[in-house]
Coordinates of C-alpha atoms in Angstrom, one line a residue:
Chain A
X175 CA 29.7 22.7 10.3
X176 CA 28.0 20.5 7.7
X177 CA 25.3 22.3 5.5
X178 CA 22.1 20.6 5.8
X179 CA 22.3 20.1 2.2
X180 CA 25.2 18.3 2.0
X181 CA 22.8 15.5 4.4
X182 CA 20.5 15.2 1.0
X183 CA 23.6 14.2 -1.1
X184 CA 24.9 11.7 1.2
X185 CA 21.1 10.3 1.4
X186 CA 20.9 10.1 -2.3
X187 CA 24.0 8.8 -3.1
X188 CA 24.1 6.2 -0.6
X189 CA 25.2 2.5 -1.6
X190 CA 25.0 -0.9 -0.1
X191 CA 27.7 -3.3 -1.8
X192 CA 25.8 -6.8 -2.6
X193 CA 26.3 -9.8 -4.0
X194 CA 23.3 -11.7 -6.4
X195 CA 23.5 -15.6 -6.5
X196 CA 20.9 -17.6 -8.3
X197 CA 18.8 -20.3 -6.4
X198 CA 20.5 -23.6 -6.7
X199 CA 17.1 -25.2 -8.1
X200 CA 16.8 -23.0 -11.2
X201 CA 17.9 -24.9 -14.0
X202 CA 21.0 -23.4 -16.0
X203 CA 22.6 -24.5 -18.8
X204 CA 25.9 -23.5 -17.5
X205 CA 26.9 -22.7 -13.9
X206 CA 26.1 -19.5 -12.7
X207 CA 28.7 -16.9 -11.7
X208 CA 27.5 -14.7 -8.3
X209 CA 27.0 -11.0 -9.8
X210 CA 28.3 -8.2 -7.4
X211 CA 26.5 -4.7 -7.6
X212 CA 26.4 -1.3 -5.6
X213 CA 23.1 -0.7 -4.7
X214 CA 21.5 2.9 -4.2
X215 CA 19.3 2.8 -0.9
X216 CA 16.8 5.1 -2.4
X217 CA 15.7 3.4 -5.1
X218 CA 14.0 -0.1 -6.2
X219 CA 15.2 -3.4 -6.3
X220 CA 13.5 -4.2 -9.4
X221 CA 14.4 -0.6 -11.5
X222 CA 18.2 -1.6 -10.8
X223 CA 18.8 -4.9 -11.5
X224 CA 18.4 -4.8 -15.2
X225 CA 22.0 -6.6 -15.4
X226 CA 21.6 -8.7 -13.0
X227 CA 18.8 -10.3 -14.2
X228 CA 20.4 -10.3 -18.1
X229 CA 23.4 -11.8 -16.3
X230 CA 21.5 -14.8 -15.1
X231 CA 19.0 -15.3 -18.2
X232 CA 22.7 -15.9 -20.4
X233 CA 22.9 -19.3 -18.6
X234 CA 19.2 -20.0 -18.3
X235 CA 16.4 -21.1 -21.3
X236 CA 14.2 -19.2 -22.2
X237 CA 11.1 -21.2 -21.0
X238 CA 13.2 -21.4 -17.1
X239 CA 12.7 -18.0 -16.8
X240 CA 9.2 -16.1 -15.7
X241 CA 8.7 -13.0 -13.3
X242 CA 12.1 -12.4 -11.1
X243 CA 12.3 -12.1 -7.7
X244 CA 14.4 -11.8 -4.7
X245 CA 15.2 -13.7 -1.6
X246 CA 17.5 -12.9 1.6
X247 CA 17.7 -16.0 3.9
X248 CA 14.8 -17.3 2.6
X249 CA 12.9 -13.8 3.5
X250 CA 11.4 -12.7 0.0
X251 CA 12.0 -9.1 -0.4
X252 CA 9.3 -6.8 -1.1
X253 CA 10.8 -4.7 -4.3
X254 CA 7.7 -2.2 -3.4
X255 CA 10.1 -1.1 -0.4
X256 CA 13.2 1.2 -0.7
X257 CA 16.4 -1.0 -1.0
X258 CA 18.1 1.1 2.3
X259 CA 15.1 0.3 4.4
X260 CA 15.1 -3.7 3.2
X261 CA 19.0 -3.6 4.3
X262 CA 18.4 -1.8 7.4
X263 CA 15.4 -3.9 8.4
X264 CA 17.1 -7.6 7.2
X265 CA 20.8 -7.2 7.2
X266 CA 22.6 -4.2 8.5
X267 CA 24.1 -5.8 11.5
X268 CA 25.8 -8.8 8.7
X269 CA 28.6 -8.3 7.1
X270 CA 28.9 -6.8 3.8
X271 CA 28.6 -7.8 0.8
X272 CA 24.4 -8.0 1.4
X273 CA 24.2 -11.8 -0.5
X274 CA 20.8 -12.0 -2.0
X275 CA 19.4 -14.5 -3.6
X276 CA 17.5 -14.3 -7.5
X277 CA 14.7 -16.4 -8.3
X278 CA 12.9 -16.8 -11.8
X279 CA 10.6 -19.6 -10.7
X280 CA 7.4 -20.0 -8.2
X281 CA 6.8 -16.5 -7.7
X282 CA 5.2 -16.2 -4.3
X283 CA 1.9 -14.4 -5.0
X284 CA 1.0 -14.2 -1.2
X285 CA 3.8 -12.0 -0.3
X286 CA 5.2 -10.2 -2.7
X287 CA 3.1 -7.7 -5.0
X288 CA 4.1 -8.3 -9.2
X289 CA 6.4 -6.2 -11.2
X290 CA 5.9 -6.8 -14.9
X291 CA 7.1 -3.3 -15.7
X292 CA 8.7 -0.5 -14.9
X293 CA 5.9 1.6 -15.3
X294 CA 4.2 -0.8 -12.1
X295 CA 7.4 1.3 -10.0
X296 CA 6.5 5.0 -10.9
X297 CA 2.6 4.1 -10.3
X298 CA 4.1 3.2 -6.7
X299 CA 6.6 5.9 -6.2
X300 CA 4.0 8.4 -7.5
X301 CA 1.0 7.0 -5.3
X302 CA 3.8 7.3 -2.0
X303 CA 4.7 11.1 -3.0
X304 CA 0.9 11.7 -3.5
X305 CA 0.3 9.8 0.0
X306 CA 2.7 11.9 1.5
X307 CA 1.8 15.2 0.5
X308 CA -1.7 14.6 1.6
X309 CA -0.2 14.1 5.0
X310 CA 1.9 17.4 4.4
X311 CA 0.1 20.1 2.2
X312 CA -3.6 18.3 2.1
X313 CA -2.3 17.5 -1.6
X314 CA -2.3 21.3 -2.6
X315 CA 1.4 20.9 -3.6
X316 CA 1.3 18.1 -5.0
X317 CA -1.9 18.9 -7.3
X318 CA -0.6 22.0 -8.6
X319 CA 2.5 20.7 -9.7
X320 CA 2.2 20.2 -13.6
X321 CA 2.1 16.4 -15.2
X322 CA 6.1 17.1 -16.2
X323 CA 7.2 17.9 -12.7
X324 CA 5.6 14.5 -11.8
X325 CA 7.4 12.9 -14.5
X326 CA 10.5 14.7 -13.4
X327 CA 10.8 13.4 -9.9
X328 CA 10.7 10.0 -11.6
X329 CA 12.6 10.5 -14.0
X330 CA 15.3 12.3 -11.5
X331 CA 14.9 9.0 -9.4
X332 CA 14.9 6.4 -12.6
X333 CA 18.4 7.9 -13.8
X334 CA 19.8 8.9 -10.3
X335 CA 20.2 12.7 -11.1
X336 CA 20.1 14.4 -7.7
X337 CA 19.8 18.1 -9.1
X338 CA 16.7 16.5 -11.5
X339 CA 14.9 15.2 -8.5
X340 CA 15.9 17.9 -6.1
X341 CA 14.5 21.1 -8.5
X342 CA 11.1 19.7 -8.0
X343 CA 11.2 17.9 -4.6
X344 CA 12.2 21.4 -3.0
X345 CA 8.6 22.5 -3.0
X346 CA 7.1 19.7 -1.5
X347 CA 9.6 20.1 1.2
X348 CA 8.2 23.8 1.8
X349 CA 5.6 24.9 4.4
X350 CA 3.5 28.3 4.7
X351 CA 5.5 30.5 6.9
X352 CA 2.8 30.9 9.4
X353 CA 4.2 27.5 10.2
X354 CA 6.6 25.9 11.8
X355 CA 6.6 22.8 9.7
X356 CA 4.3 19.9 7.8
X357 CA 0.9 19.6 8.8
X358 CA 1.5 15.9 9.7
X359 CA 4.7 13.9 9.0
X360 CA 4.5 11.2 6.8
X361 CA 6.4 8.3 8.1
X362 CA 6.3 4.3 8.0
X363 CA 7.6 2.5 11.2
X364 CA 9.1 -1.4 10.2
X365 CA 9.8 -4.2 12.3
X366 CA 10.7 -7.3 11.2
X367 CA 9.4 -9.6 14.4
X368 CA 5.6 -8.2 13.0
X369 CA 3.0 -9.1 11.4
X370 CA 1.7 -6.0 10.5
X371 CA 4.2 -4.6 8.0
X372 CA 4.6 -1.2 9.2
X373 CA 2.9 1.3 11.5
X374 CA 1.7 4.6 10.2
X375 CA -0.2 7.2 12.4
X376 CA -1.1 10.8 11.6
X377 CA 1.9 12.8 14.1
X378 CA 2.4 16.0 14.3
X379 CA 5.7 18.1 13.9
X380 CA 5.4 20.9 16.2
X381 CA 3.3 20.5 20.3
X382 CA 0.1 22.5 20.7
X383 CA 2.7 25.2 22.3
X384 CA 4.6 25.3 19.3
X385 CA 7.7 23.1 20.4
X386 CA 9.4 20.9 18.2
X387 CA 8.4 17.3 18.1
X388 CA 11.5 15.0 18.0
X389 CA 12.1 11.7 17.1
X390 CA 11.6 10.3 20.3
X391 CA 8.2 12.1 20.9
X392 CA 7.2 10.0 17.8
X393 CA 8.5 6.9 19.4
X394 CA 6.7 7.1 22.1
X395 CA 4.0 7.9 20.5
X396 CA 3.7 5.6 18.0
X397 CA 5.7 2.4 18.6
X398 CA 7.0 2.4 22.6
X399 CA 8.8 -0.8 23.0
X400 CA 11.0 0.7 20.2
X401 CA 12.4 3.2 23.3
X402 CA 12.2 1.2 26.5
X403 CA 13.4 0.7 28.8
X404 CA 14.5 4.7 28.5
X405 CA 17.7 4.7 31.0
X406 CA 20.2 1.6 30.8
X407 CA 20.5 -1.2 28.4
X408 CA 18.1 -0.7 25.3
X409 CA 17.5 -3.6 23.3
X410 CA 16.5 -2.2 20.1
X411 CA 17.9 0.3 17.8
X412 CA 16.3 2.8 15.7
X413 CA 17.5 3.3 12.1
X414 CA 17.5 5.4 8.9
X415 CA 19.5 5.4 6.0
X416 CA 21.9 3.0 8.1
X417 CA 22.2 5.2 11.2
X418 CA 20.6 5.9 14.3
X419 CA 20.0 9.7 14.7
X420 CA 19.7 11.1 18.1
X421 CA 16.3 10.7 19.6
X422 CA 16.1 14.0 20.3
X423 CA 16.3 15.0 16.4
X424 CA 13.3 17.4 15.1
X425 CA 10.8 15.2 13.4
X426 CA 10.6 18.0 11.0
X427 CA 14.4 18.4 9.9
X428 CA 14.3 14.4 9.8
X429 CA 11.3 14.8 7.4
X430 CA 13.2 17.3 5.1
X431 CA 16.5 16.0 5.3
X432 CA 16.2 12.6 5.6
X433 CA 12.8 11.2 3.8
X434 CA 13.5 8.8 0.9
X435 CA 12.6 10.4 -2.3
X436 CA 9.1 9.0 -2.0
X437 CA 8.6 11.7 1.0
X438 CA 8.3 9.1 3.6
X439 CA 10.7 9.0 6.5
X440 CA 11.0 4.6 6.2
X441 CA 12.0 4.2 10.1
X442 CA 13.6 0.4 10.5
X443 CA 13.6 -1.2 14.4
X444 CA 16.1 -3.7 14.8
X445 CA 17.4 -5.9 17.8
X446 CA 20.7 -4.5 18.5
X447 CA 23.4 -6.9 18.5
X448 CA 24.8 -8.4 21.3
X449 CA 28.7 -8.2 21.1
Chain B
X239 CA -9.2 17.0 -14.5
X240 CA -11.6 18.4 -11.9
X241 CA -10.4 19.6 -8.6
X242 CA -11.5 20.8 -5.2
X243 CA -10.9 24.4 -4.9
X244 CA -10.1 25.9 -1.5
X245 CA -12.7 26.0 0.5
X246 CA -14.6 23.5 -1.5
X247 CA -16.9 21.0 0.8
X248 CA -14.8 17.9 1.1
X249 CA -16.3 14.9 2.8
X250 CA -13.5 14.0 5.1
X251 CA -14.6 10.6 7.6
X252 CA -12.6 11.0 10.9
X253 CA -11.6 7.4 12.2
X254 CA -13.9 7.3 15.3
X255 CA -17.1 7.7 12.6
X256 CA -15.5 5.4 10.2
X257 CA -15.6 2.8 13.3
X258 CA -18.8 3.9 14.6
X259 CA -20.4 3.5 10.5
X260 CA -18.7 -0.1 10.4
X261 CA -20.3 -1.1 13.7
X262 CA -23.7 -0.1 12.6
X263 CA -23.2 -1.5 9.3
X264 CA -22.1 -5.1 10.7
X265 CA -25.3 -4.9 13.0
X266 CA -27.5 -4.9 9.7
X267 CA -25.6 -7.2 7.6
X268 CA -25.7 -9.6 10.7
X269 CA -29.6 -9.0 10.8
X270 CA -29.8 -9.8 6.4
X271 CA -26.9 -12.5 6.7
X272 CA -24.7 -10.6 4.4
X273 CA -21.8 -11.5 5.8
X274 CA -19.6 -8.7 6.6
X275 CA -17.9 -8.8 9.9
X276 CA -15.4 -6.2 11.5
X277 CA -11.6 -8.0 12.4
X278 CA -9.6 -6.4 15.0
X279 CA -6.2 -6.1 14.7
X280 CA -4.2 -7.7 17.9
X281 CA -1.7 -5.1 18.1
X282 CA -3.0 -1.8 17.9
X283 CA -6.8 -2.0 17.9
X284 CA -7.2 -1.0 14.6
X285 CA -9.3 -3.1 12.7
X286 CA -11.3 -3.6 9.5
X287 CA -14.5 -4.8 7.8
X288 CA -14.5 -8.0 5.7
X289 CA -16.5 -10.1 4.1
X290 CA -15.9 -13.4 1.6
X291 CA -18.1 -14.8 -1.2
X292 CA -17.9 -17.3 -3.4
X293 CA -19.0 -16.8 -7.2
X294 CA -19.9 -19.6 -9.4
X295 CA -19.5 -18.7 -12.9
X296 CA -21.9 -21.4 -15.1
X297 CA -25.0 -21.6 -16.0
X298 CA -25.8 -25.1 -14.8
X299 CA -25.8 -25.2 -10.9
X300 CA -26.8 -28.4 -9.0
X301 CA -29.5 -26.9 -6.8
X302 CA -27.6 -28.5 -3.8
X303 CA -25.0 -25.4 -4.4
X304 CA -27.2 -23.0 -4.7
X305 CA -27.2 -20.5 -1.1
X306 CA -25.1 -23.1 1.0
X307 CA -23.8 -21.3 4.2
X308 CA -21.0 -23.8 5.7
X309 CA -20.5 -24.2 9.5
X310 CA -16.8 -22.7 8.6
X311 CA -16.1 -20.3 10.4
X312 CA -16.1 -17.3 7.8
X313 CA -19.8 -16.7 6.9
X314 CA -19.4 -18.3 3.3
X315 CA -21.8 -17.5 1.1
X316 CA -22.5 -18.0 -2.7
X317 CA -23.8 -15.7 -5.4
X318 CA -24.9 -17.3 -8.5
X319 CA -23.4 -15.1 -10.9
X320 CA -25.7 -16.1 -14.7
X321 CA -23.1 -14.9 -17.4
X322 CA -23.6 -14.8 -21.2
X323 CA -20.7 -17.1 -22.4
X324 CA -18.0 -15.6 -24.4
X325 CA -16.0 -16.6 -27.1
X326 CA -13.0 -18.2 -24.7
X327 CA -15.7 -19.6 -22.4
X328 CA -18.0 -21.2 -25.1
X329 CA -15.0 -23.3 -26.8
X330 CA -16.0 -26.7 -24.8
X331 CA -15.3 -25.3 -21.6
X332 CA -19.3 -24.8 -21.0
X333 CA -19.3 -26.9 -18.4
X334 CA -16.5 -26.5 -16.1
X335 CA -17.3 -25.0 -12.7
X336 CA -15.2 -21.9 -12.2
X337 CA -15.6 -21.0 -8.2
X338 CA -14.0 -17.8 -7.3
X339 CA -13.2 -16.9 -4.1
X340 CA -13.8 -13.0 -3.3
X341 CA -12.2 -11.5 -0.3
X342 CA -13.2 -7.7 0.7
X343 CA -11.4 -5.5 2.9
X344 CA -12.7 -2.0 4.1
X345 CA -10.1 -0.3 5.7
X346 CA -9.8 3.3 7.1
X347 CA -6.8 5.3 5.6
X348 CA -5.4 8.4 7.7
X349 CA -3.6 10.0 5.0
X350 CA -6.5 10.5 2.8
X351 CA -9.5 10.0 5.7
X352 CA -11.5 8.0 3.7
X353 CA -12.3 4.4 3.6
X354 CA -10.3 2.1 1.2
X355 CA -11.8 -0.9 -0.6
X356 CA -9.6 -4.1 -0.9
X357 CA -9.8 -7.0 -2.3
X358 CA -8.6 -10.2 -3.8
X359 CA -10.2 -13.1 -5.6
X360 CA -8.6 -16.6 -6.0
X361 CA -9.9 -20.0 -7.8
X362 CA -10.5 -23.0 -5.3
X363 CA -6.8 -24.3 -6.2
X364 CA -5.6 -21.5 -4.4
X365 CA -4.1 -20.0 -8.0
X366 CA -5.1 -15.8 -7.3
X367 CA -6.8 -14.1 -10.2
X368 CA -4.7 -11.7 -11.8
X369 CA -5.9 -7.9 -12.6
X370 CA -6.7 -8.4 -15.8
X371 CA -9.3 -11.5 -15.0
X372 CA -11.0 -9.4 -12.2
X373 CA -11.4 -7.2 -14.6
X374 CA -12.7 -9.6 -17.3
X375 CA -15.6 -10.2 -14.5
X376 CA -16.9 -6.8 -14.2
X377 CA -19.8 -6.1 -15.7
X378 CA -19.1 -4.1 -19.0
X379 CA -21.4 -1.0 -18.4
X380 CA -18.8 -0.7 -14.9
X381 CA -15.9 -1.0 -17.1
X382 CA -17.0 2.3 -19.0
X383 CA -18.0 4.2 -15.8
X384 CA -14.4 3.1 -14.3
X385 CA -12.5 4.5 -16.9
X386 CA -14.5 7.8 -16.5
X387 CA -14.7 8.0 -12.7
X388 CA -12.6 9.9 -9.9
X389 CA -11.6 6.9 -8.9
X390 CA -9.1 6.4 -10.7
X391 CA -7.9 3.2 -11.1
X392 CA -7.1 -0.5 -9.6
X393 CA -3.5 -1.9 -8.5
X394 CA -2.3 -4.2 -6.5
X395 CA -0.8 -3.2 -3.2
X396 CA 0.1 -4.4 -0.1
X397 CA -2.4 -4.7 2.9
X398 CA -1.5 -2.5 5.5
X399 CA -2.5 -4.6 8.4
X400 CA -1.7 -8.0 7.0
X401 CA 1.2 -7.2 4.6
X402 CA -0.2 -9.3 1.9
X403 CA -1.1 -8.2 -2.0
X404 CA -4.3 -7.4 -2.9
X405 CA -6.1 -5.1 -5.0
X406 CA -7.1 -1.4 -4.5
X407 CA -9.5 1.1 -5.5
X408 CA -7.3 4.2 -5.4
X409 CA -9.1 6.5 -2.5
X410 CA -7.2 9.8 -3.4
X411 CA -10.4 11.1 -5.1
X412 CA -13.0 9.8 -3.2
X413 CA -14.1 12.5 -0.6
X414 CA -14.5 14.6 -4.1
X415 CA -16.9 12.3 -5.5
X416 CA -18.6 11.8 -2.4
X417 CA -19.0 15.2 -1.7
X418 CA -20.6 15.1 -5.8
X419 CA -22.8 12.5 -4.7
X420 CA -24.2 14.1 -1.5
X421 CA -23.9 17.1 -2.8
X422 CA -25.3 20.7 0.2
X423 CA -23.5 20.4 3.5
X424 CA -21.4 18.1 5.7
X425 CA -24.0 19.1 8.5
X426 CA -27.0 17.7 6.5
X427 CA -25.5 14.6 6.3
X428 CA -24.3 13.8 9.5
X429 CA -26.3 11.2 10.4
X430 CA -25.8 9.4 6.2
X431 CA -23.8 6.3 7.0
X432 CA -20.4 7.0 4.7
X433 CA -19.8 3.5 4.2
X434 CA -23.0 2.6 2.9
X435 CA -23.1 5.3 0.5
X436 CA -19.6 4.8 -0.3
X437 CA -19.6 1.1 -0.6
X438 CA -22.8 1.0 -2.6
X439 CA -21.2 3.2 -4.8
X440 CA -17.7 1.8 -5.5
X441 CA -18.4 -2.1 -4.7
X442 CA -20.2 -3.2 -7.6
X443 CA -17.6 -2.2 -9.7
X444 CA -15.7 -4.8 -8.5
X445 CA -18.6 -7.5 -8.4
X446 CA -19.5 -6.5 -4.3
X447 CA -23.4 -5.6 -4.2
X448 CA -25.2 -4.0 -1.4
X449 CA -28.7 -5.3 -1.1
X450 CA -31.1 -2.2 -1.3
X451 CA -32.2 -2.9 3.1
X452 CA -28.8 -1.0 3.7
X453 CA -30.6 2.3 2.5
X454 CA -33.1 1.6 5.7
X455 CA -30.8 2.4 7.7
X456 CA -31.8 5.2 8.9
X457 CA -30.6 8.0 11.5
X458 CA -32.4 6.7 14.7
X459 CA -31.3 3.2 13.9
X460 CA -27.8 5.1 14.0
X461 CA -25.6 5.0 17.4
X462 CA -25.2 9.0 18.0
X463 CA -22.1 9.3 16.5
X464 CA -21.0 12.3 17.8

């Protein structure tokens, strides 16, 4: 039987093969060869793709080359989310290698937020944990955590050290033993067809009679159409981390096993495919 | 860093009040043409207040600019905003018309039960103002109280309802400093409209002012909110 921990390795060290191809209209100097990386789907597009974007400056001038930014079929990717949940939301039913476009020119201000440094990423994956463990703890963990535990769960993202990460992130994932779980679960429900980008809603892990809230219970909840029609053919499927769990999964051992390390259970709904 | 301690007063807004202070606060700002109005979201009902102005920064106005309400339909309105020229501004650009177009958002945020101010500001091209040139048009006496405030600071994020970037004033301090503000008990202050305390509070920091007949509104003139 698979320890539970063993699901937190295989979160963290989860990658999604993909190919980077500069935009035909950015002016090179020489052509430009397609740059192939493995992707981890916890973390950011723009803290990874230091080399790609040093690839692509070699056969650019200087004055070509501004903010970068990423494209996938002409979708502009929001760096500010995860890269699992952009793959899950945009590609995962395309083959692999995920192609994605880079752009250095004619940054598009009304849909994507800037990046000008790296320190723009921790105020974002800090502001998400803190976010979350309001939801959780009413910030109590969170706040009496020290300034370097902060820094750690960064810094444990920034250079992909699992143990790093984990020695701090254990005691957010904690609860008072008088409870069964989290106070609420904090949780982000994407769908591409939308304009709203996500739906968040304060939920609950355990009933009023102290069951178990499950993944469908927050379905049905929350987002409906996600689940319907309940018997027979469904025409959407729910995803996380590229798999659908079961429905009737515990909210609460999906929000300690299978969060992103920003806290947040990123939940993608996708049309199934047809074949 | 100051902190609530357990059992510490925090002024937590649930969302039906947040609703029920927007809905009294668009009836007065209907009554002073101020502009705000509340947007409902198609999908889930959730909705937000918002309100656009246009600031004129120069000193020479034709008087034909001057408090123009268009027939558009988002109240426009125009604040004539009288700036001592700076160094950049008084090298022979004196005369051009910088119009700025301010967009504010009050939205209601679950995690932290507060409201949450954003905004963004673009020129009449359409070119958005960056961080750094909002922040170049807040007063300076602001600037100082920013930096020392609980409310931390300003970034750009994305709009939750509208999944666009705009700027926000970080809300995970706010119930503390409101709480500072009221100061006695959450029961005294039922009836104190949050969003008009709030707003006056945290708005002109980012160039939004509340004209001083929002403090009239008092508890009668206040659905029951309970």
């Amino acid at each position: 039987m698979t320890d539970d921990k063993d699901v937190l390795r295989d979160v963290w060290f989860g990658r999604i093969p993909t190919c980077f191809t500069l935009y035909q209209d950015e002016i090179t100097e020489r052509e430009a060869e397609p740059y192939y990386l493995l992707l981890p789907r916890i973390s950011y597009l723009t803290l990874v793709t230091d080399k790609v974007k040093k690839h692509f400056q070699k056969v650019m001038r200087q004055e070509e080359v501004s903010e970068i930014w990423f494209e996938y079929e002409g979708t502009p990717l929001k760096w500010h989310y995860p890269i699992g949940l952009l793959f899950d939301l945009h590609a995962s039913n395309t083959a692999l290698p995920w192609s994605i476009t880079v752009h250095f020119k004619n940054f598009p201000e009304k849909d994507l937020l800037h990046c000008h440094s790296k320190d723009v990423i921790e105020a974002h994956f800090m502001a998400c944990i803190k976010e979350a463990d309001a939801l959780k703890h009413k910030s109590q963990v969170i706040n009496e955590m020290q300034k370097k535990d902060h820094k750690q769960l960064w810094m444990g993202l920034q250079n992909d050290k699992f143990e790093q990460f984990w020695a701090i992130n254990r005691k957010l994932m904690e609860y008072p033993p008088e409870d069964n779980g989290f106070r609420y679960i904090p949780f982000r429900i994407y769908q591409a067809t939308t304009e709203r980008p996500f739906i968040q809603k304060l939920f609950r892990p355990i009933a009023s009679g102290g069951q178990l809230h499950t993944l469908g219970d927050l379905l049905k909840d929350v987002c409906p159409s996600a689940i319907t029609p309940e018997d027979g053919e469904r025409k959407t499927q729910v995803m996380i981390h590229g798999i659908e769990p079961m429905l009737e999964t515990p909210i609460q051992w999906l929000s300690e096993h299978m969060s992103y390390p920003d806290n947040f259970l990123h939940i993608s709904i996708i049309p199934r495919p047809t074949d | 860093v100051s902190r609530s301690m357990a059992g510490e007063k925090d002024f937590f807004l649930e969302e039906k009040r947040f609703k029920q202070y927007c809905e009294d606060f668009v009836k007065h700002s209907q009554q002073i043409g101020d502009g705000w109005e509340w947007r409902t979201s198609k999908d889930l009902g959730d909705g937000y207040l918002s309100k656009t102005h246009f600031q004129v920064r120069n000193r020479h106005i034709p008087s034909d600019l001057e408090e123009k309400n268009s027939d558009n339909t988002e109240p426009t309105l125009f604040a004539y905003v009288e700036e001592p020229l700076d160094d950049s501004q008084a090298a022979g650009a004196g005369s051009t018309q910088e119009v700025v177009r301010y967009e504010y958002h009050v939205l209601y945020s679950s995690s932290y039960q507060v409201p949450v101010l954003y905004f963004r500001a673009c020129f009449l091209d359409g070119r958005p103002l960056t961080l750094d040139e909002i922040w170049g048009s807040v007063h300076a006496s602001y600037q100082a109280r920013l930096q020392e405030g609980p409310w931390d600071t300003i970034t750009q994020q994305e709009h939750p309802i509208l999944g666009q970037p705009f700027f926000v004033l970080h809300p995970c301090r706010t119930s503390e400093f409101i709480s500072a503000v009221l100061g006695g008990s959450e029961e005294q202050h039922r009836h104190t409209n949050y969003i008009i305390l709030w707003l006056s509070t945290v708005g002109p920091v980012v160039g939004l002012n509340l004209p001083l007949s929002y403090a009239k509104l008092a508890p009668e003139q206040s659905t029951n909110t309970d």
